[in-house]
CSV table of C-alpha atoms (C1' of nucleotides) in Angstrom, one decimal:
chain,number,residue,atom,x,y,z
A,1,UNK,CA,-168.6,-24.0,2.8
A,2,UNK,CA,-172.3,-23.1,2.9
A,3,UNK,CA,-173.2,-21.2,6.2
A,4,UNK,CA,-175.5,-23.3,8.3
A,5,UNK,CA,-178.8,-22.3,8.3
A,6,UNK,CA,-180.9,-22.1,12.0
A,7,UNK,CA,-183.9,-24.7,12.9
A,8,UNK,CA,-185.8,-21.4,13.7
A,9,UNK,CA,-185.4,-20.3,10.0
A,10,UNK,CA,-186.4,-23.4,8.5
A,11,UNK,CA,-189.3,-23.9,10.9
A,12,UNK,CA,-190.7,-20.8,9.4
A,13,UNK,CA,-190.1,-21.8,5.8
A,14,UNK,CA,-193.6,-23.7,5.8
A,15,UNK,CA,-195.4,-20.7,6.7
A,16,UNK,CA,-194.3,-18.8,4.3
A,17,UNK,CA,-195.2,-21.0,2.0
A,18,UNK,CA,-198.5,-21.3,3.1
A,19,UNK,CA,-199.2,-17.6,3.4
A,20,UNK,CA,-198.0,-17.2,-0.1
A,21,UNK,CA,-200.3,-20.2,-1.4
A,22,UNK,CA,-203.0,-18.1,-0.2
A,23,UNK,CA,-202.2,-14.9,-1.8
A,24,UNK,CA,-201.9,-16.4,-4.8
A,25,UNK,CA,-205.4,-18.1,-4.6
A,26,UNK,CA,-206.7,-14.4,-4.3
A,27,UNK,CA,-204.5,-13.3,-7.0
A,28,UNK,CA,-202.2,-11.1,-5.3
A,29,UNK,CA,-198.8,-11.0,-7.4
A,30,UNK,CA,-196.4,-9.0,-5.7
A,31,UNK,CA,-195.9,-8.3,-2.2
A,32,UNK,CA,-193.6,-6.4,-0.2
A,33,UNK,CA,-191.6,-7.9,3.0
A,34,UNK,CA,-193.6,-4.8,5.0
A,35,UNK,CA,-196.9,-6.4,4.1
A,36,UNK,CA,-195.9,-10.0,4.3
A,37,UNK,CA,-195.2,-9.0,7.9
A,38,UNK,CA,-198.3,-7.4,8.7
A,39,UNK,CA,-200.2,-10.5,7.8
A,40,UNK,CA,-198.0,-12.8,9.1
A,41,UNK,CA,-197.3,-11.0,12.4
A,42,UNK,CA,-193.6,-11.0,12.0
A,43,UNK,CA,-190.7,-8.1,11.2
A,44,UNK,CA,-190.2,-7.5,7.4
A,45,UNK,CA,-187.0,-7.3,8.4
A,46,UNK,CA,-186.7,-11.2,9.3
A,47,UNK,CA,-188.7,-12.0,6.6
A,48,UNK,CA,-185.8,-10.4,4.3
A,49,UNK,CA,-183.1,-11.9,6.2
A,50,UNK,CA,-185.0,-15.5,5.9
A,51,UNK,CA,-185.2,-15.2,2.6
A,52,UNK,CA,-181.8,-14.5,2.1
A,53,UNK,CA,-180.4,-17.1,3.7
A,54,UNK,CA,-181.6,-19.2,0.4
A,55,UNK,CA,-181.0,-16.0,-1.7
A,56,UNK,CA,-182.2,-13.1,-3.2
A,57,UNK,CA,-185.7,-13.6,-5.0
A,58,UNK,CA,-186.6,-9.7,-4.7
A,59,UNK,CA,-186.1,-7.3,-6.2
A,60,UNK,CA,-185.4,-3.3,-4.9
A,61,UNK,CA,-188.2,-1.1,-5.2
A,62,UNK,CA,-191.0,-3.9,-6.0
A,63,UNK,CA,-190.9,-6.3,-3.8
A,64,UNK,CA,-191.7,-9.9,-4.3
A,65,UNK,CA,-193.1,-11.8,-7.2
A,66,UNK,CA,-195.5,-14.1,-5.2
A,67,UNK,CA,-195.6,-16.8,-7.6
A,68,UNK,CA,-191.7,-16.9,-8.2
A,69,UNK,CA,-191.1,-17.1,-4.1
A,70,UNK,CA,-194.0,-19.5,-3.6
A,71,UNK,CA,-192.0,-21.6,-5.8
A,72,UNK,CA,-188.6,-21.0,-5.1
A,73,UNK,CA,-189.6,-21.6,-1.2
A,74,UNK,CA,-191.2,-25.1,-2.5
A,75,UNK,CA,-188.1,-25.9,-4.1
A,76,UNK,CA,-186.2,-25.2,-1.0
A,77,UNK,CA,-188.6,-27.5,1.0
A,78,UNK,CA,-188.2,-30.1,-1.3
A,79,UNK,CA,-191.8,-30.4,-2.5
A,80,UNK,CA,-190.6,-31.8,-5.7
A,81,UNK,CA,-189.1,-34.6,-4.3
A,82,UNK,CA,-191.1,-37.7,-3.6
A,83,UNK,CA,-190.6,-39.6,-0.3
A,84,UNK,CA,-192.2,-43.2,0.2
A,85,UNK,CA,-193.4,-43.3,3.9
A,86,UNK,CA,-194.8,-46.1,6.1
A,87,UNK,CA,-197.2,-46.0,8.8
A,88,UNK,CA,-196.4,-48.2,12.0
A,89,UNK,CA,-199.2,-48.4,14.4
A,90,UNK,CA,-202.5,-48.9,12.7
A,91,UNK,CA,-204.7,-47.0,15.6
A,92,UNK,CA,-206.9,-44.1,15.6
A,93,UNK,CA,-203.5,-41.6,14.5
A,94,UNK,CA,-202.5,-43.9,12.3
A,95,UNK,CA,-205.6,-44.4,10.6
A,96,UNK,CA,-206.1,-40.3,10.4
A,97,UNK,CA,-202.7,-39.9,9.2
A,98,UNK,CA,-203.1,-42.5,6.3
A,99,UNK,CA,-205.9,-40.6,5.4
A,100,UNK,CA,-204.7,-37.3,5.6
A,101,UNK,CA,-204.9,-36.3,1.4
A,102,UNK,CA,-202.6,-33.6,2.1
A,103,UNK,CA,-199.2,-35.5,2.3
A,104,UNK,CA,-199.6,-37.3,-0.9
A,105,UNK,CA,-200.1,-33.5,-2.5
A,106,UNK,CA,-196.5,-32.5,-0.7
A,107,UNK,CA,-195.0,-35.7,-2.1
A,108,UNK,CA,-195.4,-38.1,0.5
A,109,UNK,CA,-196.7,-41.3,-0.6
A,110,UNK,CA,-197.8,-44.1,1.9
A,111,UNK,CA,-196.9,-47.8,0.6
A,112,UNK,CA,-197.4,-49.4,4.0
A,113,UNK,CA,-198.9,-49.9,7.4
A,114,UNK,CA,-198.2,-51.9,9.9
A,115,UNK,CA,-199.6,-53.2,13.4
A,116,UNK,CA,-199.1,-56.1,15.6
A,117,UNK,CA,-202.7,-56.9,16.5
A,118,UNK,CA,-204.3,-59.9,14.6
A,119,UNK,CA,-207.7,-57.5,14.4
A,120,UNK,CA,-205.7,-55.2,11.9
A,121,UNK,CA,-203.2,-57.0,9.9
A,122,UNK,CA,-204.7,-58.2,6.8
A,123,UNK,CA,-207.5,-55.0,6.8
A,124,UNK,CA,-207.1,-52.2,4.2
A,125,UNK,CA,-206.6,-48.2,5.0
A,126,UNK,CA,-206.8,-46.2,1.9
A,127,UNK,CA,-206.3,-49.6,-0.1
A,128,UNK,CA,-202.9,-50.4,1.2
A,129,UNK,CA,-203.0,-53.4,3.6
A,130,UNK,CA,-202.0,-54.0,6.9
A,131,UNK,CA,-199.6,-55.9,7.5
A,132,UNK,CA,-197.8,-57.8,10.6
A,133,UNK,CA,-195.2,-55.4,12.1
A,134,UNK,CA,-192.7,-58.9,11.8
A,135,UNK,CA,-192.7,-58.6,8.1
A,136,UNK,CA,-190.8,-54.9,8.4
A,137,UNK,CA,-187.6,-56.3,7.5
A,138,UNK,CA,-188.6,-57.9,4.3
A,139,UNK,CA,-190.7,-54.7,3.5
A,140,UNK,CA,-188.0,-52.4,3.8
A,141,UNK,CA,-185.5,-55.0,2.0
A,142,UNK,CA,-187.7,-54.8,-1.2
A,143,UNK,CA,-188.9,-51.7,-1.5
A,144,UNK,CA,-187.0,-48.1,-0.6
A,145,UNK,CA,-188.8,-46.4,2.4
A,146,UNK,CA,-187.9,-42.5,3.2
A,147,UNK,CA,-189.8,-42.1,5.9
A,148,UNK,CA,-191.5,-44.1,9.3
A,149,UNK,CA,-194.3,-42.7,10.6
A,150,UNK,CA,-194.4,-43.9,14.3
A,151,UNK,CA,-197.7,-43.6,16.2
A,152,UNK,CA,-197.6,-46.5,18.6
A,153,UNK,CA,-199.6,-46.0,21.5
A,154,UNK,CA,-196.6,-46.3,24.1
A,155,UNK,CA,-194.0,-48.2,25.8
A,156,UNK,CA,-191.1,-50.3,23.9
A,157,UNK,CA,-190.8,-47.3,20.9
A,158,UNK,CA,-187.2,-47.4,21.2
A,159,UNK,CA,-186.8,-50.7,19.9
A,160,UNK,CA,-189.0,-50.4,17.2
A,161,UNK,CA,-187.2,-46.9,16.3
A,162,UNK,CA,-184.2,-48.7,16.4
A,163,UNK,CA,-184.8,-51.1,13.8
A,164,UNK,CA,-186.7,-49.2,11.7
A,165,UNK,CA,-183.4,-46.9,11.8
A,166,UNK,CA,-181.3,-50.0,11.1
A,167,UNK,CA,-183.1,-50.9,8.1
A,168,UNK,CA,-182.2,-48.0,6.1
A,169,UNK,CA,-185.1,-45.3,7.0
A,170,UNK,CA,-184.1,-41.8,6.3
A,171,UNK,CA,-186.5,-39.8,8.7
A,172,UNK,CA,-188.8,-40.8,11.5
A,173,UNK,CA,-192.1,-39.1,12.2
A,174,UNK,CA,-192.3,-39.7,15.7
A,175,UNK,CA,-196.1,-39.5,17.4
A,176,UNK,CA,-195.0,-41.7,20.5
A,177,UNK,CA,-194.6,-39.4,23.4
A,178,UNK,CA,-190.9,-40.7,24.2
A,179,UNK,CA,-187.7,-38.7,22.5
A,180,UNK,CA,-185.9,-41.4,20.2
A,181,UNK,CA,-182.1,-41.8,21.0
A,182,UNK,CA,-180.7,-43.9,18.0
A,183,UNK,CA,-177.3,-45.2,17.0
A,184,UNK,CA,-178.1,-44.7,13.4
A,185,UNK,CA,-178.1,-41.3,11.6
A,186,UNK,CA,-181.3,-40.8,10.8
A,187,UNK,CA,-183.4,-37.2,11.1
A,188,UNK,CA,-186.4,-37.4,13.9
A,189,UNK,CA,-189.2,-34.9,13.9
A,190,UNK,CA,-191.1,-35.1,17.0
A,191,UNK,CA,-195.2,-34.7,17.4
A,192,UNK,CA,-195.4,-34.7,20.9
A,193,UNK,CA,-199.2,-33.9,21.4
A,194,UNK,CA,-199.4,-34.5,25.1
A,195,UNK,CA,-196.9,-31.6,25.3
A,196,UNK,CA,-198.2,-29.4,22.9
A,197,UNK,CA,-202.0,-29.6,24.8
A,198,UNK,CA,-199.9,-29.4,28.4
A,199,UNK,CA,-198.7,-26.2,27.2
A,200,UNK,CA,-201.8,-25.1,26.1
A,201,UNK,CA,-203.4,-25.8,29.8
A,202,UNK,CA,-200.0,-23.9,31.6
A,203,UNK,CA,-200.9,-20.7,29.5
A,204,UNK,CA,-204.8,-21.1,30.1
A,205,UNK,CA,-203.9,-21.7,33.7
A,206,UNK,CA,-201.3,-18.7,33.7
A,207,UNK,CA,-203.7,-16.0,31.7
A,208,UNK,CA,-205.9,-16.1,34.9
B,1,UNK,CA,-193.9,-8.2,39.6
B,2,UNK,CA,-193.2,-11.6,38.4
B,3,UNK,CA,-190.5,-12.1,35.9
B,4,UNK,CA,-191.2,-13.0,32.5
B,5,UNK,CA,-190.7,-17.0,31.6
B,6,UNK,CA,-189.8,-17.6,28.1
B,7,UNK,CA,-191.8,-20.1,25.9
B,8,UNK,CA,-188.7,-22.1,25.5
B,9,UNK,CA,-188.3,-22.7,28.8
B,10,UNK,CA,-192.4,-23.0,29.1
B,11,UNK,CA,-192.0,-25.9,26.3
B,12,UNK,CA,-189.2,-28.1,28.0
B,13,UNK,CA,-191.1,-28.3,31.1
B,14,UNK,CA,-193.5,-31.4,29.8
B,15,UNK,CA,-190.4,-32.6,28.5
B,16,UNK,CA,-188.4,-32.8,32.2
B,17,UNK,CA,-192.1,-34.3,33.6
B,18,UNK,CA,-191.6,-37.4,31.0
B,19,UNK,CA,-188.0,-37.9,31.8
B,20,UNK,CA,-189.0,-37.5,35.9
B,21,UNK,CA,-191.8,-39.8,35.3
B,22,UNK,CA,-189.3,-42.4,33.6
B,23,UNK,CA,-186.9,-42.1,36.6
B,24,UNK,CA,-190.1,-42.7,38.9
B,25,UNK,CA,-191.2,-45.8,36.9
B,26,UNK,CA,-187.6,-47.5,37.4
B,27,UNK,CA,-187.1,-46.2,41.2
B,28,UNK,CA,-184.6,-43.6,40.8
B,29,UNK,CA,-184.9,-41.4,43.8
B,30,UNK,CA,-182.4,-38.6,42.9
B,31,UNK,CA,-181.0,-37.2,40.4
B,32,UNK,CA,-178.2,-34.4,39.6
B,33,UNK,CA,-178.7,-32.0,37.1
B,34,UNK,CA,-175.6,-33.6,35.7
B,35,UNK,CA,-176.9,-37.1,35.2
B,36,UNK,CA,-180.5,-35.7,34.0
B,37,UNK,CA,-178.4,-33.6,31.1
B,38,UNK,CA,-176.9,-36.8,30.3
B,39,UNK,CA,-180.3,-38.5,29.5
B,40,UNK,CA,-181.7,-35.7,28.0
B,41,UNK,CA,-179.3,-34.2,25.6
B,42,UNK,CA,-179.4,-30.8,26.9
B,43,UNK,CA,-177.0,-29.1,29.3
B,44,UNK,CA,-177.0,-29.1,33.0
B,45,UNK,CA,-177.1,-25.3,33.5
B,46,UNK,CA,-179.7,-25.0,31.4
B,47,UNK,CA,-181.5,-27.5,33.6
B,48,UNK,CA,-180.8,-25.6,36.7
B,49,UNK,CA,-181.6,-22.1,35.2
B,50,UNK,CA,-185.1,-23.7,33.9
B,51,UNK,CA,-185.8,-24.9,36.9
B,52,UNK,CA,-184.8,-22.1,39.3
B,53,UNK,CA,-187.3,-19.9,37.1
B,54,UNK,CA,-189.9,-21.8,39.3
B,55,UNK,CA,-188.5,-22.0,42.7
B,56,UNK,CA,-185.3,-23.8,44.3
B,57,UNK,CA,-186.5,-27.4,43.9
B,58,UNK,CA,-183.0,-28.9,44.6
B,59,UNK,CA,-180.5,-28.9,47.2
B,60,UNK,CA,-177.1,-28.7,47.0
B,61,UNK,CA,-174.4,-31.3,47.3
B,62,UNK,CA,-177.7,-33.7,46.8
B,63,UNK,CA,-179.4,-33.1,43.4
B,64,UNK,CA,-183.4,-33.3,43.3
B,65,UNK,CA,-185.7,-35.5,44.8
B,66,UNK,CA,-187.3,-37.1,41.8
B,67,UNK,CA,-190.7,-37.4,43.3
B,68,UNK,CA,-190.6,-34.0,44.1
B,69,UNK,CA,-189.5,-32.1,41.5
B,70,UNK,CA,-191.8,-34.3,39.1
B,71,UNK,CA,-194.7,-33.2,41.6
B,72,UNK,CA,-193.5,-29.5,41.2
B,73,UNK,CA,-193.3,-29.6,37.6
B,74,UNK,CA,-196.7,-31.4,37.3
B,75,UNK,CA,-198.4,-28.4,39.5
B,76,UNK,CA,-196.6,-25.6,37.5
B,77,UNK,CA,-198.0,-27.5,34.5
B,78,UNK,CA,-201.3,-27.3,36.1
B,79,UNK,CA,-202.1,-31.1,36.1
B,80,UNK,CA,-204.2,-31.0,39.2
B,81,UNK,CA,-206.4,-29.0,37.7
B,82,UNK,CA,-209.1,-30.0,34.9
B,83,UNK,CA,-210.3,-28.5,31.7
B,84,UNK,CA,-213.6,-29.1,29.8
B,85,UNK,CA,-212.8,-29.7,26.1
B,86,UNK,CA,-214.5,-29.9,22.9
B,87,UNK,CA,-213.7,-31.0,19.9
B,88,UNK,CA,-214.7,-29.3,16.2
B,89,UNK,CA,-214.8,-31.6,13.5
B,90,UNK,CA,-215.4,-35.7,13.9
B,91,UNK,CA,-213.1,-36.6,11.2
B,92,UNK,CA,-210.3,-39.1,11.4
B,93,UNK,CA,-208.2,-36.7,13.3
B,94,UNK,CA,-210.7,-35.6,15.7
B,95,UNK,CA,-211.9,-39.4,16.4
B,96,UNK,CA,-208.0,-40.2,16.5
B,97,UNK,CA,-208.0,-37.2,19.6
B,98,UNK,CA,-211.1,-38.3,21.1
B,99,UNK,CA,-209.7,-41.9,21.9
B,100,UNK,CA,-206.6,-40.5,23.2
B,101,UNK,CA,-206.3,-42.2,27.0
B,102,UNK,CA,-203.5,-39.9,27.7
B,103,UNK,CA,-205.3,-36.8,27.5
B,104,UNK,CA,-208.1,-37.5,30.3
B,105,UNK,CA,-205.4,-38.8,32.6
B,106,UNK,CA,-203.9,-34.9,32.4
B,107,UNK,CA,-207.1,-33.3,33.3
B,108,UNK,CA,-208.9,-32.5,29.8
B,109,UNK,CA,-212.2,-33.9,29.9
B,110,UNK,CA,-213.9,-34.1,26.6
B,111,UNK,CA,-217.3,-32.6,27.0
B,112,UNK,CA,-218.4,-32.3,23.1
B,113,UNK,CA,-218.1,-33.3,19.6
B,114,UNK,CA,-219.1,-31.5,16.4
B,115,UNK,CA,-219.5,-31.9,13.3
B,116,UNK,CA,-221.6,-30.6,10.1
B,117,UNK,CA,-222.0,-33.7,8.1
B,118,UNK,CA,-225.5,-35.3,8.7
B,119,UNK,CA,-223.7,-38.6,8.5
B,120,UNK,CA,-222.0,-38.3,11.5
B,121,UNK,CA,-224.3,-36.1,13.8
B,122,UNK,CA,-226.1,-38.3,16.1
B,123,UNK,CA,-223.5,-40.7,16.0
B,124,UNK,CA,-221.6,-41.5,19.0
B,125,UNK,CA,-217.7,-41.3,19.7
B,126,UNK,CA,-216.1,-42.8,23.2
B,127,UNK,CA,-220.0,-42.2,24.4
B,128,UNK,CA,-220.3,-38.6,23.3
B,129,UNK,CA,-222.6,-38.0,20.5
B,130,UNK,CA,-222.0,-36.1,17.9
B,131,UNK,CA,-223.9,-32.5,17.7
B,132,UNK,CA,-224.6,-30.4,14.7
B,133,UNK,CA,-222.2,-27.4,14.7
B,134,UNK,CA,-225.2,-25.0,15.0
B,135,UNK,CA,-225.9,-26.2,18.6
B,136,UNK,CA,-222.6,-24.9,19.4
B,137,UNK,CA,-223.6,-21.7,20.9
B,138,UNK,CA,-226.5,-23.4,22.9
B,139,UNK,CA,-223.8,-25.8,24.3
B,140,UNK,CA,-221.4,-23.4,25.1
B,141,UNK,CA,-224.3,-20.9,26.8
B,142,UNK,CA,-225.2,-24.1,29.0
B,143,UNK,CA,-221.6,-25.8,29.8
B,144,UNK,CA,-218.3,-24.2,30.8
B,145,UNK,CA,-216.0,-24.9,27.8
B,146,UNK,CA,-212.3,-24.2,28.5
B,147,UNK,CA,-210.7,-25.1,25.3
B,148,UNK,CA,-211.8,-25.9,21.6
B,149,UNK,CA,-209.7,-28.7,19.8
B,150,UNK,CA,-209.9,-27.8,16.2
B,151,UNK,CA,-209.7,-30.2,14.0
B,152,UNK,CA,-212.0,-29.1,10.8
B,153,UNK,CA,-210.4,-30.3,7.3
B,154,UNK,CA,-209.4,-26.5,5.8
B,155,UNK,CA,-211.2,-23.6,4.1
B,156,UNK,CA,-213.1,-21.7,6.5
B,157,UNK,CA,-211.7,-22.0,9.9
B,158,UNK,CA,-211.1,-18.4,10.8
B,159,UNK,CA,-215.1,-18.0,10.7
B,160,UNK,CA,-215.5,-21.1,13.4
B,161,UNK,CA,-212.4,-19.9,15.6
B,162,UNK,CA,-214.2,-16.5,15.5
B,163,UNK,CA,-217.4,-17.9,16.7
B,164,UNK,CA,-216.2,-20.3,19.4
B,165,UNK,CA,-213.3,-17.5,21.1
B,166,UNK,CA,-216.7,-15.2,21.3
B,167,UNK,CA,-218.3,-17.9,23.4
B,168,UNK,CA,-215.7,-17.2,26.0
B,169,UNK,CA,-213.6,-20.5,25.5
B,170,UNK,CA,-209.9,-19.9,26.8
B,171,UNK,CA,-207.7,-21.7,24.4
B,172,UNK,CA,-207.9,-23.5,21.1
B,173,UNK,CA,-205.6,-26.4,20.1
B,174,UNK,CA,-205.5,-25.8,16.4
B,175,UNK,CA,-204.8,-28.8,14.0
B,176,UNK,CA,-205.8,-26.8,11.1
B,177,UNK,CA,-203.2,-25.8,8.8
B,178,UNK,CA,-204.1,-21.9,9.4
B,179,UNK,CA,-202.9,-20.0,11.4
B,180,UNK,CA,-205.7,-18.1,13.8
B,181,UNK,CA,-206.2,-14.3,14.1
B,182,UNK,CA,-208.4,-13.6,16.9
B,183,UNK,CA,-210.2,-10.6,18.4
B,184,UNK,CA,-210.7,-12.0,21.6
B,185,UNK,CA,-207.9,-12.6,23.9
B,186,UNK,CA,-208.0,-16.7,23.6
B,187,UNK,CA,-204.5,-19.0,23.8
B,188,UNK,CA,-204.2,-20.5,20.8
B,189,UNK,CA,-201.4,-23.4,20.3
B,190,UNK,CA,-201.2,-24.7,16.5
B,191,UNK,CA,-200.5,-28.5,15.6
B,192,UNK,CA,-199.2,-27.6,12.0
B,193,UNK,CA,-198.8,-31.3,10.9
B,194,UNK,CA,-198.1,-30.6,7.2
B,195,UNK,CA,-195.7,-28.0,8.5
B,196,UNK,CA,-193.6,-30.8,10.5
B,197,UNK,CA,-193.9,-33.4,7.9
B,198,UNK,CA,-192.2,-30.4,5.5
B,199,UNK,CA,-189.7,-29.9,7.7
B,200,UNK,CA,-188.9,-33.4,8.1
B,201,UNK,CA,-188.9,-33.4,4.2
B,202,UNK,CA,-186.4,-30.5,4.2
B,203,UNK,CA,-184.2,-32.3,6.8
B,204,UNK,CA,-183.8,-35.5,4.9
B,205,UNK,CA,-183.1,-33.7,1.7
B,206,UNK,CA,-180.5,-31.8,3.1
B,207,UNK,CA,-178.6,-34.5,4.7
B,208,UNK,CA,-178.1,-35.5,1.5
C,1,DT,C1',-185.5,10.7,-12.2
C,2,DA,C1',-187.2,10.1,-7.7
C,3,DG,C1',-189.5,6.9,-4.8
C,4,DA,C1',-189.6,2.3,-3.0
C,5,DT,C1',-188.1,-1.4,-1.1
C,6,DT,C1',-184.8,-5.0,-1.6
C,7,DG,C1',-180.4,-7.3,0.4
C,8,DT,C1',-176.9,-6.7,3.7
C,9,DT,C1',-174.1,-5.0,7.6
C,10,DA,C1',-174.3,-3.5,12.4
C,11,DA,C1',-176.8,-3.0,17.0
C,12,DT,C1',-179.5,-4.9,20.5
C,13,DC,C1',-181.9,-8.4,22.6
C,14,DG,C1',-182.8,-12.5,24.9
C,15,DA,C1',-181.0,-17.4,25.5
C,16,DT,C1',-177.5,-20.6,26.4
C,17,DT,C1',-173.7,-21.9,28.5
C,18,DA,C1',-169.8,-21.0,32.2
C,19,DA,C1',-168.3,-20.3,36.4
C,20,DC,C1',-168.3,-20.2,41.3
C,21,DA,C1',-169.5,-18.8,45.7
C,22,DA,C1',-173.5,-20.8,48.9
C,23,DT,C1',-174.8,-24.6,51.4
C,24,DC,C1',-176.3,-29.1,52.2
D,1,DT,C1',-165.5,-31.5,58.0
D,2,DA,C1',-164.6,-32.5,52.9
D,3,DG,C1',-167.1,-33.3,48.8
D,4,DA,C1',-170.9,-32.7,45.9
D,5,DT,C1',-174.2,-30.2,43.6
D,6,DT,C1',-177.4,-26.2,43.6
D,7,DG,C1',-178.9,-21.4,42.9
D,8,DT,C1',-177.1,-17.6,40.7
D,9,DT,C1',-174.6,-14.4,38.3
D,10,DA,C1',-171.5,-13.1,34.5
D,11,DA,C1',-169.9,-14.8,29.9
D,12,DT,C1',-171.1,-16.3,25.6
D,13,DC,C1',-173.4,-16.9,22.0
D,14,DG,C1',-177.4,-16.8,18.4
D,15,DA,C1',-181.0,-15.0,16.6
D,16,DT,C1',-184.0,-10.6,16.0
D,17,DT,C1',-184.2,-6.2,14.6
D,18,DA,C1',-182.8,-1.5,13.2
D,19,DA,C1',-180.5,1.1,9.9
D,20,DC,C1',-179.0,2.2,5.4
D,21,DA,C1',-176.7,1.9,1.2
D,22,DA,C1',-177.4,-0.5,-3.2
D,23,DT,C1',-180.8,-1.1,-7.0
D,24,DC,C1',-184.7,-1.5,-9.2
DNA sequence: TAGATTGTTAATCGATTAACAATC
DNA sequence: TAGATTGTTAATCGATTAACAATC
């Protein structure tokens, strides 16, 4: 019976990963929770608590070996694993994400792009032909698709999402402004850009 | 002495706003916290608690008037206010954001785009000329800029961010993978896409 | 060994949920 | 009025922080 790890902890992992990578770049070999805490702006206690959810990666009196910790967090995050992804919606956002070099490096392989627009279908992004969304089922039958990236501009997202979910996709990265309610067991990660911008606006207005 | 409203509450406001908008669209005039709770997947108690941070928008025995509540939350979020924005980094992501219709509707007016690349400077996106980043100071001196949207691909973001902050920008919407540490009092809202994708990967791997 | 710093337990703080009196 | 549902206080739950014994 493994203990449940809270979302708050998980969301901090990529942050740790980034900071450790920065340390590696400037050749820092070891770091204490205290020093890391100062750099990241969180408490040393929280860092130790977080890391100990996954194991004892440090050493008393020494701190943490940066490279070891970096690798361990990478392992926890599944950096070694590879995921196939498809993008649904070949608009500006879909295009931007298709061109994000970082994702491939992190184990996410783009294998298909879909759209409804006849202007787009047949064209290529990053050497990948844009297919019509009607061929989605076929494509998923022939290829294992782990993650669908939804960048369809608005409206009837739920239908598309439901379809994707039924095709055995394991996760959805949702850029549409809608929340998804799915009947299948699919992991959904939302990126609600408008929400984020509105929060920024609120905070600015508040600051006076 | 106004009571401090937690970030958790504020981050839920845009979500309420969206759901209320959906209700308006299908002509639902009133809603109880109970019914909204079922739609949104959060507790009725939390909804009432959240809303009462800002005022008593409901009516005992009746519930909430959808339109009134929608407008009130809009007011809280500052939807009536207008913010000028500039985009720094005219790459794919900058391009995608510049083309986002929603933002204008929500009160965010794009008034400038900047880049370093000679290929891009002089070209237009959405009728806005891309300027060289060296002209940023000049531009900010001549125009009030509320929000800077940072979509510079990587590296020395901190320098650019620090500069922007010194020019009197009130908020930064940060799409770079770095966290910003600024000496000025500027509101920063991060959109760490790689972090988000890694969390998705983690959850999928976990699900087994 | 002495000093440093972790791993871990206990204390605190804050956010969520439950309960219910107020009131439409 | 009776029924419904809010606004709000109190209880619970979970996450963060503090403290310190274990140990390198």
